[in-house]
Short mmCIF file of C-alpha atoms in Angstrom, two decimals:
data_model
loop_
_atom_site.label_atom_id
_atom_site.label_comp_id
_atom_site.label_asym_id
_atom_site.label_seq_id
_atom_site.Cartn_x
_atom_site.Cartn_y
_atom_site.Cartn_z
CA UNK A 19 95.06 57.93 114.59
CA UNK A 20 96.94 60.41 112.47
CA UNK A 21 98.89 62.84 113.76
CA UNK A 22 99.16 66.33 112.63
CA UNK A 23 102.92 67.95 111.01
CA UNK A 24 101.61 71.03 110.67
CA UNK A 25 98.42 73.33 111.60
CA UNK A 26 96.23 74.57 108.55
CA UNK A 27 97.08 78.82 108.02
CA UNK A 28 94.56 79.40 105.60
CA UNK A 29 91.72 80.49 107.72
CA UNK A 30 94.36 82.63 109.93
CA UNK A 31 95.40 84.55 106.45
CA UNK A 32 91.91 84.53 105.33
CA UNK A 33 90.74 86.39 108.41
CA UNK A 34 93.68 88.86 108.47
CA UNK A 35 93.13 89.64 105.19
CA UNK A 36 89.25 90.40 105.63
CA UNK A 37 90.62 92.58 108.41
CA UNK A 38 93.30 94.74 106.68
CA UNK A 39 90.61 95.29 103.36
CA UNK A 40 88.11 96.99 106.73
CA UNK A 41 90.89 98.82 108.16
CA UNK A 42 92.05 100.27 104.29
CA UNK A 43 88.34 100.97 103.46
CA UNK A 44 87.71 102.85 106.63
CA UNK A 45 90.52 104.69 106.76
CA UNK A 46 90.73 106.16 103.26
CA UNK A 47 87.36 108.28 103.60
CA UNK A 48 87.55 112.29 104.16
CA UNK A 49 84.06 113.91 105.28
CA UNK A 50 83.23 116.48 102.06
CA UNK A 51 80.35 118.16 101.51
CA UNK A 52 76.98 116.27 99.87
CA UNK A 53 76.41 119.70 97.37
CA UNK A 54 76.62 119.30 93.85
CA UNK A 55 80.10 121.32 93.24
CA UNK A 56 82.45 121.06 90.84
CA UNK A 57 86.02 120.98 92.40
CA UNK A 58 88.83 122.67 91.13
CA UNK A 59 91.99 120.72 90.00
CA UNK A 60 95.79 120.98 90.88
CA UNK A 61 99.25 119.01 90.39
CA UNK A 62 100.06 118.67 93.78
CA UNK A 63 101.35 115.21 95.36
CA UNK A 64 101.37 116.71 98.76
CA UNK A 65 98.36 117.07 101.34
CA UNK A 66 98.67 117.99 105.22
CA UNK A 67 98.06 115.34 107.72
CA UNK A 68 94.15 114.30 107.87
CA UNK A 69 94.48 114.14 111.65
CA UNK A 70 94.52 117.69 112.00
CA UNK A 71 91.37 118.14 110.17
CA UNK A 72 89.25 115.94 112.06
CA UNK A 73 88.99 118.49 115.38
CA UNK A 74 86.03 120.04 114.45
CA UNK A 75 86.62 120.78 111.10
CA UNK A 76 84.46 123.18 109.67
CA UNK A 77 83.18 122.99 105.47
CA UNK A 78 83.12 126.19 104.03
CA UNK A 79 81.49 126.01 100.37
CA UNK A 80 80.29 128.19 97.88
CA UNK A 81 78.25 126.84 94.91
CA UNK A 82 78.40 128.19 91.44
CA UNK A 83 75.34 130.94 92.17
CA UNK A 84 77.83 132.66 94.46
CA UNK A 85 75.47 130.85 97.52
CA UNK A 86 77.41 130.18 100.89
CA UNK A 87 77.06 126.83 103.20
CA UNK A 88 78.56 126.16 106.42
CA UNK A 89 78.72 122.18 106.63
CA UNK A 90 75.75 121.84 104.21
CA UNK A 91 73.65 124.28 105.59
CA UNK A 92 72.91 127.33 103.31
CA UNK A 93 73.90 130.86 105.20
CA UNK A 94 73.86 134.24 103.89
CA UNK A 95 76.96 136.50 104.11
CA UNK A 96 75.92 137.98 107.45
CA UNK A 97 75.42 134.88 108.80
CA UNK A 98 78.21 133.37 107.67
CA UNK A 99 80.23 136.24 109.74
CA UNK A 100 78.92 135.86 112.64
CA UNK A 101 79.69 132.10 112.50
CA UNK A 102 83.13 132.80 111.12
CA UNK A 103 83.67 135.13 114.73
CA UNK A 104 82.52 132.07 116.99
CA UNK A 105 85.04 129.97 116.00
CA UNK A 106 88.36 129.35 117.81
CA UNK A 107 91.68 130.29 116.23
CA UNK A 108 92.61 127.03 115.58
CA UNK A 109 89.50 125.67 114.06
CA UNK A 110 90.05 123.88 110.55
CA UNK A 111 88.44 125.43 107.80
CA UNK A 112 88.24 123.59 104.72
CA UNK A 113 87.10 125.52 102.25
CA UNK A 114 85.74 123.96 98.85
CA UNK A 115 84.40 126.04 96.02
CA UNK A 116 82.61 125.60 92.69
CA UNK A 117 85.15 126.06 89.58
CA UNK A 118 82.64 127.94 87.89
CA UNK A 119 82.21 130.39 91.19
CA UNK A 120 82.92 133.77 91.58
CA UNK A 121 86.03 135.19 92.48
CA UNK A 122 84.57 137.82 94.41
CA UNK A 123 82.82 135.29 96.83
CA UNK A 124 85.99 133.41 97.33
CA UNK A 125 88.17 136.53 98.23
CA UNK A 126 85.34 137.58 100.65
CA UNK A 127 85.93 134.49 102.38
CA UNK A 128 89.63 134.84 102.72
CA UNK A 129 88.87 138.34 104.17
CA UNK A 130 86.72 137.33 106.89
CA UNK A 131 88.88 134.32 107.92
CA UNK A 132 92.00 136.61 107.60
CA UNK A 133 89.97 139.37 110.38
CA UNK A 134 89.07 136.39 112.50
CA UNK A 135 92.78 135.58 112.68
CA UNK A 136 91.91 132.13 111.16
CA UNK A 137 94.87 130.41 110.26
CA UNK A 138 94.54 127.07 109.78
CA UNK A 139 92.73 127.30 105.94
CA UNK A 140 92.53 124.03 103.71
CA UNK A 141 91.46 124.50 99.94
CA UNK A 142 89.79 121.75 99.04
CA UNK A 143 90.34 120.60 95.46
CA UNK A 144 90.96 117.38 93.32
CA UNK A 145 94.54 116.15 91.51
CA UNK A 146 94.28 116.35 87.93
CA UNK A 147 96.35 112.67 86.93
CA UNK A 148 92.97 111.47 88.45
CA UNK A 149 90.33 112.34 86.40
#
């Protein structure tokens, strides 16, 4: 009979590895909105903690025709304000807005947030070293 020096670690490191490449792929995806948008880019290296966001984190987009959506789901203004006053003070709102959108929309936004004492405001946008 022979007798084993040493036990085999290749299925061990072949199963943690499987593991870690779940855990990575899993924990590198951010829910954004499904609308066809073009996202603004910035230098910035620095981004808030992605915990904070997931407590029911609200998308706030506006597409390039000046249209509103409130996770996905196309609003009009009035609606939109009456949404905006339901929510509690420290609801995330990530806001995300076509490049090519107007100004006007974007700065109504910040108005309404701003009278529902809305503080916690993330601008959704894209670094420019990747693309």
């Amino acid at each position: 009979m022979k007798k084993m020096d040493s036990m085999n670690l290749v299925p061990f490191i072949d199963i943690v590895l499987v593991l870690l490449v779940i855990v990575l792929t899993t924990a590198s995806f951010v829910s954004t909105s499904k609308l066809p948008i073009n996202i603004p880019k910035v230098d910035q290296n620095s981004s808030r903690n992605q915990e904070d966001m997931k407590k029911k984190q609200v998308n706030i987009t506006i597409n390039n025709d000046g249209k509103y959506y409130i996770n996905d789901k196309q609003v009009s203004f009035d609606e939109l304000k009456a949404s905006v006053s339901s929510y509690a003070k420290d609801t995330p709102i990530v806001l995300q807005g076509d490049k090519n959108s107007n100004l006007d929309s974007f700065v109504k936004i910040l108005d309404l947030l701003q009278i529902n004492d809305l503080k916690e405001l993330y601008i959704l946008v894209e670094d420019k070293d990747n693309h």
